C-alpha cells in the first residue's frame, strides 16, 4: 500500500527511500466500511484523506433533504473539505465511503509538521491543489454551460471507467437529478 | 506597488528584504487598458497574474455566443487559467481587464525557476491554490444549491463591495442571466 503512495509521489517530486520512510510516519492508514462517514455536517474538518483503494465522495444535503454529491475520489486522489479545513469553521459537507475503502489520513497538525520538516512536500501539495483547482474551474464551467443531460453525456465520454464503478444512484446525485431521470436518459442514449 | 506585494506575502510566509528583492526579479509589472485581453480562447496559458490595482475577469463564450463570467480577481488576488497552464492545451477561456488595471505577471519558466531557487514560494503558492480550491468547491456547491436569483442574494450579502465596483452587466454575466433580468431582480430586492 505504501509502495503505491511512493509511486504516486514519484510522479511529482524526488524523495529518497529514507525520506519517504520518515514522511509515511505523518500518515495513518484507515479502513472504511461502505457508507462510513469521515466527516459529517457541522464538524470541523481537521484532516486530509488519500485513497489507496476504493472510492469516497463528498456531498451536502440540499434544501429538499436530498444528498447532492459534488466530488468523488478514487485511488491516488486526495479529498478534504478545504474551506472548513482552512477556516476552522463547521462544514456543510459530508465525506463518506462509497464502498469498502483503504485510505491514508493526515491530520492537520501532522500536515503542518510535515510541511515544516519536509519542504519537498510543499511542492507536492502545491501541485495537488493546483490540479484540484484546475478541475474545479472546469467543473464550474461545465455547470454553467451544460444542461443536466449534456453533463451526463460529457461524464459518459470523459469518465467511462468511473461510471462502471459508481452506483447509478450516486451518479444521479452527482449530476443533480433523480435516479428515475438518469434511467430515462440512459435508455435514450443506449437505444 | 511592490511594497503591497511584500505585505501580501507577509501574510503567508517569512521572506527577508534581500530575498524579496530577488523574488521580484521573476515578476514583470504590466498595465492593462479597460477590456484588454491577457488570454484569448485557443491560446495556451503560459503565465499567472497578480492584481495590484483594478479588476480582471475570466469568462468563456457559451453556445449562444454570450460571455459567461466565471471568476473575478481584485487587488491581491491571483488569476490564471490553470487547466491550460498545467496541461499546455489551448484554453476555452478569456482573461480580460474589467477596468484599467495594474498587474504583476509571472511567466511559466520564471515560475518554475522561482520554485527551484526560492522553495519558500512553494509554501506560498500551496496556500494560494488551497484557498482558490476551497473557494471553487463552495462555488460548485452554490451552483448546485441555489437558483440564479438566490445566487444574486448570496452575492449581495457576501460581496457588497464587489457589487459596487463591477459594472452591472458583468455581475449579470457572472450570475448567468441577462442584464434585463438582473435589473428586474434588483428592483424587486430594493422595493
mmCIF file of C-alpha atoms in Angstrom:
data_model
loop_
_atom_site.group_PDB
_atom_site.id
_atom_site.type_symbol
_atom_site.label_atom_id
_atom_site.label_comp_id
_atom_site.label_asym_id
_atom_site.label_seq_id
_atom_site.Cartn_x
_atom_site.Cartn_y
_atom_site.Cartn_z
ATOM 1 C CA UNK A 1 0.000 0.000 0.000
ATOM 2 C CA UNK A 2 2.779 2.406 0.923
ATOM 3 C CA UNK A 3 4.590 1.374 -2.244
ATOM 4 C CA UNK A 4 1.599 2.706 -4.167
ATOM 5 C CA UNK A 5 1.856 6.057 -2.367
ATOM 6 C CA UNK A 6 5.596 6.190 -3.147
ATOM 7 C CA UNK A 7 4.925 5.544 -6.851
ATOM 8 C CA UNK A 8 2.334 8.302 -6.789
ATOM 9 C CA UNK A 9 4.728 10.775 -5.119
ATOM 10 C CA UNK A 10 7.449 9.910 -7.644
ATOM 11 C CA UNK A 11 5.279 11.433 -10.379
ATOM 12 C CA UNK A 12 5.568 14.826 -8.681
ATOM 13 C CA UNK A 13 8.739 15.026 -6.586
ATOM 14 C CA UNK A 14 12.031 13.281 -5.827
ATOM 15 C CA UNK A 15 12.113 11.631 -2.399
ATOM 16 C CA UNK A 16 14.798 9.184 -1.218
ATOM 17 C CA UNK A 17 13.709 5.908 0.385
ATOM 18 C CA UNK A 18 14.880 7.157 3.789
ATOM 19 C CA UNK A 19 12.977 10.415 3.496
ATOM 20 C CA UNK A 20 9.888 8.530 2.306
ATOM 21 C CA UNK A 21 10.017 6.284 5.392
ATOM 22 C CA UNK A 22 10.091 9.388 7.558
ATOM 23 C CA UNK A 23 7.247 11.009 5.564
ATOM 24 C CA UNK A 24 4.965 7.992 5.999
ATOM 25 C CA UNK A 25 5.237 8.480 9.770
ATOM 26 C CA UNK A 26 2.935 11.502 9.407
ATOM 27 C CA UNK A 27 0.143 9.390 7.889
ATOM 28 C CA UNK A 28 -2.208 6.834 9.455
ATOM 29 C CA UNK A 29 -3.830 4.062 7.432
ATOM 30 C CA UNK A 30 -7.574 3.618 7.916
ATOM 31 C CA UNK A 31 -10.091 1.083 6.615
ATOM 32 C CA UNK A 32 -13.612 2.306 5.909
ATOM 33 C CA UNK A 33 -16.782 0.294 5.632
ATOM 34 C CA UNK A 34 -19.291 1.086 2.894
ATOM 35 C CA UNK A 35 -21.177 4.303 3.805
ATOM 36 C CA UNK A 36 -18.855 5.033 6.741
ATOM 37 C CA UNK A 37 -18.520 8.789 7.301
ATOM 38 C CA UNK A 38 -15.178 10.553 7.597
ATOM 39 C CA UNK A 39 -16.855 13.913 8.094
ATOM 40 C CA UNK A 40 -20.421 14.982 8.836
ATOM 41 C CA UNK A 41 -22.195 18.332 8.569
ATOM 42 C CA UNK A 42 -21.380 20.643 11.493
ATOM 43 C CA UNK A 43 -17.962 19.142 12.257
ATOM 44 C CA UNK A 44 -14.721 20.993 11.645
ATOM 45 C CA UNK A 45 -12.602 19.246 9.027
ATOM 46 C CA UNK A 46 -9.200 18.511 10.576
ATOM 47 C CA UNK A 47 -7.674 16.003 8.164
ATOM 48 C CA UNK A 48 -6.961 15.180 4.524
ATOM 49 C CA UNK A 49 -7.604 11.764 3.001
ATOM 50 C CA UNK A 50 -5.652 9.930 0.311
ATOM 51 C CA UNK A 51 -7.441 6.997 -1.319
ATOM 52 C CA UNK A 52 -5.337 3.829 -1.661
ATOM 53 C CA UNK A 53 -8.189 1.564 -2.754
ATOM 54 C CA UNK A 54 -11.918 2.182 -3.136
ATOM 55 C CA UNK A 55 -13.985 5.344 -3.571
ATOM 56 C CA UNK A 56 -15.064 8.166 -1.271
ATOM 57 C CA UNK A 57 -17.419 11.023 -2.070
ATOM 58 C CA UNK A 58 -18.254 14.485 -0.814
ATOM 59 C CA UNK A 59 -21.892 15.588 -0.637
ATOM 60 C CA UNK A 60 -24.187 18.043 1.052
ATOM 61 C CA UNK A 61 -27.883 17.773 1.888
ATOM 62 C CA UNK A 62 -29.850 20.304 -0.123
ATOM 63 C CA UNK A 63 -32.971 22.237 0.857
ATOM 64 C CA UNK A 64 -35.176 19.388 -0.314
ATOM 65 C CA UNK A 65 -33.330 16.992 2.018
ATOM 66 C CA UNK A 66 -31.669 15.245 -0.915
ATOM 67 C CA UNK A 67 -27.970 14.276 -0.951
ATOM 68 C CA UNK A 68 -26.146 16.279 -3.630
ATOM 69 C CA UNK A 69 -22.764 14.712 -4.467
ATOM 70 C CA UNK A 70 -20.159 17.268 -5.542
ATOM 71 C CA UNK A 71 -16.967 15.199 -5.759
ATOM 72 C CA UNK A 72 -15.611 11.656 -5.902
ATOM 73 C CA UNK A 73 -12.088 10.461 -5.082
ATOM 74 C CA UNK A 74 -10.711 7.144 -6.329
ATOM 75 C CA UNK A 75 -7.225 5.582 -5.994
ATOM 76 C CA UNK A 76 -4.414 8.144 -5.783
ATOM 77 C CA UNK A 77 -6.777 11.082 -5.315
ATOM 78 C CA UNK A 78 -6.963 13.345 -2.306
ATOM 79 C CA UNK A 79 -10.082 14.527 -0.588
ATOM 80 C CA UNK A 80 -10.715 17.027 2.174
ATOM 81 C CA UNK A 81 -13.199 19.798 2.896
ATOM 82 C CA UNK A 82 -10.745 22.593 2.258
ATOM 83 C CA UNK A 83 -12.978 25.517 3.205
ATOM 84 C CA UNK A 84 -13.709 24.144 6.693
ATOM 85 C CA UNK A 85 -10.097 22.943 6.984
ATOM 86 C CA UNK A 86 -8.561 26.361 6.253
ATOM 87 C CA UNK A 87 -11.054 28.485 8.156
ATOM 88 C CA UNK A 88 -11.721 26.045 11.005
ATOM 89 C CA UNK A 89 -15.449 26.571 10.586
ATOM 90 C CA UNK A 90 -18.180 23.894 10.743
ATOM 91 C CA UNK A 91 -18.544 22.139 7.421
ATOM 92 C CA UNK A 92 -21.704 21.985 5.304
ATOM 93 C CA UNK A 93 -20.497 18.723 3.731
ATOM 94 C CA UNK A 94 -20.244 15.012 4.394
ATOM 95 C CA UNK A 95 -17.319 12.818 3.287
ATOM 96 C CA UNK A 96 -18.328 9.173 3.016
ATOM 97 C CA UNK A 97 -17.031 5.855 1.679
ATOM 98 C CA UNK A 98 -18.952 4.675 -1.396
ATOM 99 C CA UNK A 99 -17.632 1.126 -0.939
ATOM 100 C CA UNK A 100 -15.128 -0.566 1.436
ATOM 101 C CA UNK A 101 -12.126 1.741 1.102
ATOM 102 C CA UNK A 102 -8.500 1.947 2.254
ATOM 103 C CA UNK A 103 -7.159 5.443 2.894
ATOM 104 C CA UNK A 104 -4.189 7.277 4.335
ATOM 105 C CA UNK A 105 -5.173 10.008 6.780
ATOM 106 C CA UNK A 106 -3.033 13.032 7.580
ATOM 107 C CA UNK A 107 -4.314 15.181 10.423
ATOM 108 C CA UNK A 108 -3.883 18.952 10.310
ATOM 109 C CA UNK A 109 -1.152 19.109 12.987
ATOM 110 C CA UNK A 110 0.778 16.309 11.308
ATOM 111 C CA UNK A 111 0.323 18.062 7.948
ATOM 112 C CA UNK A 112 1.793 21.282 9.314
ATOM 113 C CA UNK A 113 4.719 19.396 10.878
ATOM 114 C CA UNK A 114 5.285 17.533 7.617
ATOM 115 C CA UNK A 115 5.475 20.837 5.700
ATOM 116 C CA UNK A 116 7.938 22.149 8.264
ATOM 117 C CA UNK A 117 10.204 19.107 8.275
ATOM 118 C CA UNK A 118 9.941 18.033 4.611
ATOM 119 C CA UNK A 119 9.607 21.167 2.458
ATOM 120 C CA UNK A 120 9.643 18.975 -0.669
ATOM 121 C CA UNK A 121 6.063 18.075 0.316
ATOM 122 C CA UNK A 122 5.098 21.744 -0.122
ATOM 123 C CA UNK A 123 5.907 21.314 -3.818
ATOM 124 C CA UNK A 124 3.873 18.114 -3.948
ATOM 125 C CA UNK A 125 0.799 19.676 -2.298
ATOM 126 C CA UNK A 126 1.174 22.868 -4.365
ATOM 127 C CA UNK A 127 0.833 20.681 -7.454
ATOM 128 C CA UNK A 128 -2.003 18.599 -5.972
ATOM 129 C CA UNK A 129 -4.011 21.732 -5.129
ATOM 130 C CA UNK A 130 -3.160 23.298 -8.488
ATOM 131 C CA UNK A 131 -4.652 20.237 -10.222
ATOM 132 C CA UNK A 132 -7.655 20.203 -7.888
ATOM 133 C CA UNK A 133 -8.266 23.884 -8.600
ATOM 134 C CA UNK A 134 -7.936 23.321 -12.362
ATOM 135 C CA UNK A 135 -10.525 20.527 -12.185
ATOM 136 C CA UNK A 136 -12.874 22.665 -10.075
ATOM 137 C CA UNK A 137 -12.531 25.559 -12.547
ATOM 138 C CA UNK A 138 -13.590 23.280 -15.425
ATOM 139 C CA UNK A 139 -16.395 21.926 -13.226
ATOM 140 C CA UNK A 140 -17.763 25.440 -12.703
ATOM 141 C CA UNK A 141 -17.616 25.993 -16.468
ATOM 142 C CA UNK A 142 -19.494 22.745 -17.126
ATOM 143 C CA UNK A 143 -22.191 23.617 -14.590
ATOM 144 C CA UNK A 144 -22.766 26.948 -16.347
ATOM 145 C CA UNK A 145 -22.537 25.604 -19.848
ATOM 146 C CA UNK A 146 -24.450 22.375 -19.980
ATOM 147 C CA UNK A 147 -27.895 21.092 -19.232
ATOM 148 C CA UNK A 148 -28.077 18.167 -16.814
ATOM 149 C CA UNK A 149 -28.483 15.782 -19.734
ATOM 150 C CA UNK A 150 -25.421 17.182 -21.505
ATOM 151 C CA UNK A 151 -23.464 16.827 -18.244
ATOM 152 C CA UNK A 152 -24.285 13.136 -18.271
ATOM 153 C CA UNK A 153 -23.096 12.756 -21.870
ATOM 154 C CA UNK A 154 -19.847 14.591 -21.022
ATOM 155 C CA UNK A 155 -19.374 12.378 -17.983
ATOM 156 C CA UNK A 156 -20.034 9.273 -20.091
ATOM 157 C CA UNK A 157 -17.435 10.442 -22.624
ATOM 158 C CA UNK A 158 -14.738 11.587 -20.157
ATOM 159 C CA UNK A 159 -15.164 9.143 -17.277
ATOM 160 C CA UNK A 160 -16.375 5.799 -18.660
ATOM 161 C CA UNK A 161 -14.382 3.742 -16.092
ATOM 162 C CA UNK A 162 -15.829 5.816 -13.279
ATOM 163 C CA UNK A 163 -19.377 5.216 -14.451
ATOM 164 C CA UNK A 164 -18.905 1.472 -14.226
ATOM 165 C CA UNK A 165 -17.614 1.606 -10.652
ATOM 166 C CA UNK A 166 -20.011 4.038 -9.032
ATOM 167 C CA UNK A 167 -23.626 3.012 -8.293
ATOM 168 C CA UNK A 168 -26.221 4.630 -10.567
ATOM 169 C CA UNK A 169 -27.954 6.493 -7.750
ATOM 170 C CA UNK A 170 -24.682 8.264 -6.870
ATOM 171 C CA UNK A 171 -24.066 9.218 -10.497
ATOM 172 C CA UNK A 172 -27.557 10.714 -10.431
ATOM 173 C CA UNK A 173 -26.712 12.506 -7.183
ATOM 174 C CA UNK A 174 -23.510 13.914 -8.752
ATOM 175 C CA UNK A 175 -25.315 15.136 -11.840
ATOM 176 C CA UNK A 176 -28.124 16.622 -9.786
ATOM 177 C CA UNK A 177 -31.081 14.579 -10.981
ATOM 178 C CA UNK A 178 -33.262 11.753 -9.729
ATOM 179 C CA UNK A 179 -32.321 8.103 -10.325
ATOM 180 C CA UNK A 180 -35.532 7.808 -12.399
ATOM 181 C CA UNK A 181 -34.461 10.644 -14.711
ATOM 182 C CA UNK A 182 -30.997 9.106 -15.097
ATOM 183 C CA UNK A 183 -32.610 5.813 -16.019
ATOM 184 C CA UNK A 184 -34.671 7.590 -18.699
ATOM 185 C CA UNK A 185 -31.632 9.327 -20.179
ATOM 186 C CA UNK A 186 -29.678 6.084 -20.193
ATOM 187 C CA UNK A 187 -32.445 4.368 -22.147
ATOM 188 C CA UNK A 188 -32.450 7.228 -24.635
ATOM 189 C CA UNK A 189 -28.652 7.144 -25.058
ATOM 190 C CA UNK A 190 -28.391 3.407 -25.493
ATOM 191 C CA UNK A 191 -31.442 2.906 -27.713
ATOM 192 C CA UNK B 1 3.380 48.682 -5.728
ATOM 193 C CA UNK B 2 5.995 46.088 -4.772
ATOM 194 C CA UNK B 3 5.524 47.065 -1.132
ATOM 195 C CA UNK B 4 1.918 45.941 -1.494
ATOM 196 C CA UNK B 5 3.066 42.557 -2.819
ATOM 197 C CA UNK B 6 5.508 42.234 0.108
ATOM 198 C CA UNK B 7 2.731 42.969 2.609
ATOM 199 C CA UNK B 8 0.584 40.365 0.927
ATOM 200 C CA UNK B 9 3.378 37.745 1.035
ATOM 201 C CA UNK B 10 3.997 38.518 4.724
ATOM 202 C CA UNK B 11 0.529 37.150 5.493
ATOM 203 C CA UNK B 12 1.625 33.720 4.293
ATOM 204 C CA UNK B 13 5.407 33.321 4.593
ATOM 205 C CA UNK B 14 8.553 34.863 6.051
ATOM 206 C CA UNK B 15 10.811 36.451 3.437
ATOM 207 C CA UNK B 16 13.755 38.721 4.200
ATOM 208 C CA UNK B 17 14.078 42.024 2.327
ATOM 209 C CA UNK B 18 17.019 40.654 0.362
ATOM 210 C CA UNK B 19 15.186 37.508 -0.635
ATOM 211 C CA UNK B 20 12.126 39.585 -1.569
ATOM 212 C CA UNK B 21 14.239 41.758 -3.873
ATOM 213 C CA UNK B 22 15.475 38.618 -5.590
ATOM 214 C CA UNK B 23 11.935 37.177 -5.808
ATOM 215 C CA UNK B 24 10.561 40.290 -7.501
ATOM 216 C CA UNK B 25 13.072 39.741 -10.303
ATOM 217 C CA UNK B 26 10.887 36.849 -11.507
ATOM 218 C CA UNK B 27 7.866 39.117 -11.987
ATOM 219 C CA UNK B 28 7.116 41.762 -14.616
ATOM 220 C CA UNK B 29 4.725 44.652 -13.978
ATOM 221 C CA UNK B 30 2.125 45.280 -16.674
ATOM 222 C CA UNK B 31 -0.520 47.969 -17.171
ATOM 223 C CA UNK B 32 -3.781 46.940 -18.792
ATOM 224 C CA UNK B 33 -6.342 49.118 -20.514
ATOM 225 C CA UNK B 34 -10.027 48.512 -19.905
ATOM 226 C CA UNK B 35 -11.120 45.378 -21.846
ATOM 227 C CA UNK B 36 -7.530 44.465 -22.732
ATOM 228 C CA UNK B 37 -7.117 40.690 -23.043
ATOM 229 C CA UNK B 38 -4.393 38.756 -21.239
ATOM 230 C CA UNK B 39 -5.576 35.472 -22.724
ATOM 231 C CA UNK B 40 -7.965 34.601 -25.525
ATOM 232 C CA UNK B 41 -9.702 31.344 -26.462
ATOM 233 C CA UNK B 42 -7.400 28.946 -28.315
ATOM 234 C CA UNK B 43 -4.167 30.248 -26.781
ATOM 235 C CA UNK B 44 -2.064 28.241 -24.335
ATOM 236 C CA UNK B 45 -1.926 29.921 -20.935
ATOM 237 C CA UNK B 46 1.723 30.443 -20.018
ATOM 238 C CA UNK B 47 1.561 32.911 -17.148
ATOM 239 C CA UNK B 48 -0.100 33.773 -13.834
ATOM 240 C CA UNK B 49 -1.362 37.235 -12.961
ATOM 241 C CA UNK B 50 -1.396 39.019 -9.609
ATOM 242 C CA UNK B 51 -3.654 42.076 -9.387
ATOM 243 C CA UNK B 52 -2.057 45.123 -7.753
ATOM 244 C CA UNK B 53 -4.836 47.549 -8.627
ATOM 245 C CA UNK B 54 -8.043 47.124 -10.630
ATOM 246 C CA UNK B 55 -10.097 44.090 -11.634
ATOM 247 C CA UNK B 56 -9.664 41.289 -14.150
ATOM 248 C CA UNK B 57 -12.148 38.567 -15.012
ATOM 249 C CA UNK B 58 -12.217 35.144 -16.592
ATOM 250 C CA UNK B 59 -15.005 34.228 -18.987
ATOM 251 C CA UNK B 60 -15.904 31.860 -21.789
ATOM 252 C CA UNK B 61 -18.256 32.293 -24.707
ATOM 253 C CA UNK B 62 -21.184 29.910 -24.409
ATOM 254 C CA UNK B 63 -23.105 28.126 -27.158
ATOM 255 C CA UNK B 64 -25.420 31.100 -27.553
ATOM 256 C CA UNK B 65 -22.424 33.362 -28.178
ATOM 257 C CA UNK B 66 -22.841 35.067 -24.795
ATOM 258 C CA UNK B 67 -19.916 35.851 -22.469
ATOM 259 C CA UNK B 68 -20.231 33.815 -19.270
ATOM 260 C CA UNK B 69 -18.014 35.218 -16.496
ATOM 261 C CA UNK B 70 -16.764 32.534 -14.091
ATOM 262 C CA UNK B 71 -14.285 34.448 -11.908
ATOM 263 C CA UNK B 72 -13.144 37.924 -10.897
ATOM 264 C CA UNK B 73 -9.804 38.925 -9.354
ATOM 265 C CA UNK B 74 -9.318 42.191 -7.463
ATOM 266 C CA UNK B 75 -6.297 43.569 -5.543
ATOM 267 C CA UNK B 76 -4.092 40.856 -4.030
ATOM 268 C CA UNK B 77 -5.811 38.045 -5.893
ATOM 269 C CA UNK B 78 -4.210 35.739 -8.418
ATOM 270 C CA UNK B 79 -5.653 34.667 -11.730
ATOM 271 C CA UNK B 80 -4.571 32.163 -14.333
ATOM 272 C CA UNK B 81 -6.216 29.513 -16.487
ATOM 273 C CA UNK B 82 -4.820 26.615 -14.513
ATOM 274 C CA UNK B 83 -6.149 23.786 -16.695
ATOM 275 C CA UNK B 84 -4.498 25.127 -19.851
ATOM 276 C CA UNK B 85 -1.404 26.143 -17.839
ATOM 277 C CA UNK B 86 -0.834 22.671 -16.378
ATOM 278 C CA UNK B 87 -1.747 20.644 -19.458
ATOM 279 C CA UNK B 88 -0.394 23.073 -22.060
ATOM 280 C CA UNK B 89 -3.593 22.722 -24.046
ATOM 281 C CA UNK B 90 -5.497 25.544 -25.806
ATOM 282 C CA UNK B 91 -7.752 27.373 -23.374
ATOM 283 C CA UNK B 92 -11.524 27.726 -23.662
ATOM 284 C CA UNK B 93 -11.383 30.943 -21.614
ATOM 285 C CA UNK B 94 -10.580 34.640 -21.926
ATOM 286 C CA UNK B 95 -8.860 36.694 -19.212
ATOM 287 C CA UNK B 96 -9.623 40.392 -19.561
ATOM 288 C CA UNK B 97 -9.269 43.666 -17.641
ATOM 289 C CA UNK B 98 -12.615 45.000 -16.393
ATOM 290 C CA UNK B 99 -11.110 48.469 -15.875
ATOM 291 C CA UNK B 100 -7.596 49.989 -16.163
ATOM 292 C CA UNK B 101 -5.562 47.508 -14.103
ATOM 293 C CA UNK B 102 -2.013 47.099 -12.764
ATOM 294 C CA UNK B 103 -0.751 43.538 -12.509
ATOM 295 C CA UNK B 104 2.380 41.516 -11.836
ATOM 296 C CA UNK B 105 2.975 38.787 -14.401
ATOM 297 C CA UNK B 106 4.989 35.661 -13.756
ATOM 298 C CA UNK B 107 5.657 33.533 -16.829
ATOM 299 C CA UNK B 108 5.718 29.751 -16.550
ATOM 300 C CA UNK B 109 9.503 29.407 -16.960
ATOM 301 C CA UNK B 110 10.128 32.128 -14.402
ATOM 302 C CA UNK B 111 7.615 30.467 -12.077
ATOM 303 C CA UNK B 112 9.433 27.137 -12.302
ATOM 304 C CA UNK B 113 12.796 28.841 -11.700
ATOM 305 C CA UNK B 114 11.335 30.741 -8.738
ATOM 306 C CA UNK B 115 10.115 27.461 -7.158
ATOM 307 C CA UNK B 116 13.576 25.973 -7.706
ATOM 308 C CA UNK B 117 15.508 28.895 -6.259
ATOM 309 C CA UNK B 118 13.105 30.047 -3.517
ATOM 310 C CA UNK B 119 11.357 26.975 -2.077
ATOM 311 C CA UNK B 120 9.556 29.204 0.444
ATOM 312 C CA UNK B 121 7.416 30.275 -2.521
ATOM 313 C CA UNK B 122 6.189 26.670 -2.838
ATOM 314 C CA UNK B 123 4.565 27.141 0.578
ATOM 315 C CA UNK B 124 3.041 30.425 -0.540
ATOM 316 C CA UNK B 125 1.576 29.003 -3.747
ATOM 317 C CA UNK B 126 0.439 25.831 -1.951
ATOM 318 C CA UNK B 127 -1.638 28.088 0.315
ATOM 319 C CA UNK B 128 -2.838 30.285 -2.570
ATOM 320 C CA UNK B 129 -4.049 27.238 -4.523
ATOM 321 C CA UNK B 130 -5.547 25.697 -1.392
ATOM 322 C CA UNK B 131 -7.630 28.855 -0.894
ATOM 323 C CA UNK B 132 -8.546 29.003 -4.580
ATOM 324 C CA UNK B 133 -9.656 25.377 -4.461
ATOM 325 C CA UNK B 134 -11.689 25.984 -1.281
ATOM 326 C CA UNK B 135 -13.466 28.904 -2.968
ATOM 327 C CA UNK B 136 -14.124 26.847 -6.120
ATOM 328 C CA UNK B 137 -15.536 23.997 -4.023
ATOM 329 C CA UNK B 138 -18.012 26.376 -2.357
ATOM 330 C CA UNK B 139 -18.793 27.829 -5.789
ATOM 331 C CA UNK B 140 -19.725 24.380 -7.120
ATOM 332 C CA UNK B 141 -21.977 23.887 -4.077
ATOM 333 C CA UNK B 142 -23.680 27.244 -4.663
ATOM 334 C CA UNK B 143 -24.268 26.462 -8.337
ATOM 335 C CA UNK B 144 -25.986 23.201 -7.372
ATOM 336 C CA UNK B 145 -27.907 24.604 -4.470
ATOM 337 C CA UNK B 146 -29.304 27.920 -5.478
ATOM 338 C CA UNK B 147 -31.478 29.356 -8.172
ATOM 339 C CA UNK B 148 -29.998 32.268 -10.131
ATOM 340 C CA UNK B 149 -31.982 34.715 -8.052
ATOM 341 C CA UNK B 150 -30.749 33.196 -4.779
ATOM 342 C CA UNK B 151 -27.186 33.382 -6.132
ATOM 343 C CA UNK B 152 -27.643 37.109 -6.574
ATOM 344 C CA UNK B 153 -28.919 37.492 -2.983
ATOM 345 C CA UNK B 154 -25.945 35.478 -1.685
ATOM 346 C CA UNK B 155 -23.589 37.619 -3.742
ATOM 347 C CA UNK B 156 -25.238 40.776 -2.441
ATOM 348 C CA UNK B 157 -24.825 39.516 1.125
ATOM 349 C CA UNK B 158 -21.251 38.198 0.839
ATOM 350 C CA UNK B 159 -19.681 40.621 -1.632
ATOM 351 C CA UNK B 160 -21.305 44.049 -1.256
ATOM 352 C CA UNK B 161 -18.073 45.965 -2.001
ATOM 353 C CA UNK B 162 -17.557 43.915 -5.123
ATOM 354 C CA UNK B 163 -21.038 44.699 -6.413
ATOM 355 C CA UNK B 164 -20.344 48.414 -6.234
ATOM 356 C CA UNK B 165 -17.141 48.158 -8.241
ATOM 357 C CA UNK B 166 -18.132 45.813 -11.030
ATOM 358 C CA UNK B 167 -20.444 47.013 -13.825
ATOM 359 C CA UNK B 168 -23.953 45.560 -13.668
ATOM 360 C CA UNK B 169 -23.690 43.737 -16.985
ATOM 361 C CA UNK B 170 -20.672 41.795 -15.666
ATOM 362 C CA UNK B 171 -22.473 40.863 -12.459
ATOM 363 C CA UNK B 172 -25.248 39.556 -14.706
ATOM 364 C CA UNK B 173 -22.668 37.658 -16.756
ATOM 365 C CA UNK B 174 -21.209 36.129 -13.582
ATOM 366 C CA UNK B 175 -24.608 35.045 -12.294
ATOM 367 C CA UNK B 176 -25.614 33.673 -15.664
ATOM 368 C CA UNK B 177 -28.553 35.884 -16.527
ATOM 369 C CA UNK B 178 -29.339 38.787 -18.817
ATOM 370 C CA UNK B 179 -28.800 42.407 -17.706
ATOM 371 C CA UNK B 180 -32.574 42.893 -18.063
ATOM 372 C CA UNK B 181 -33.302 40.054 -15.644
ATOM 373 C CA UNK B 182 -30.750 41.425 -13.159
ATOM 374 C CA UNK B 183 -32.429 44.809 -13.380
ATOM 375 C CA UNK B 184 -35.796 43.185 -12.563
ATOM 376 C CA UNK B 185 -34.386 41.319 -9.544
ATOM 377 C CA UNK B 186 -32.700 44.481 -8.280
ATOM 378 C CA UNK B 187 -35.961 46.364 -8.446
ATOM 379 C CA UNK B 188 -37.641 43.552 -6.516
ATOM 380 C CA UNK B 189 -34.904 43.469 -3.855
ATOM 381 C CA UNK B 190 -34.800 47.202 -3.311
ATOM 382 C CA UNK B 191 -38.508 47.850 -3.431
#
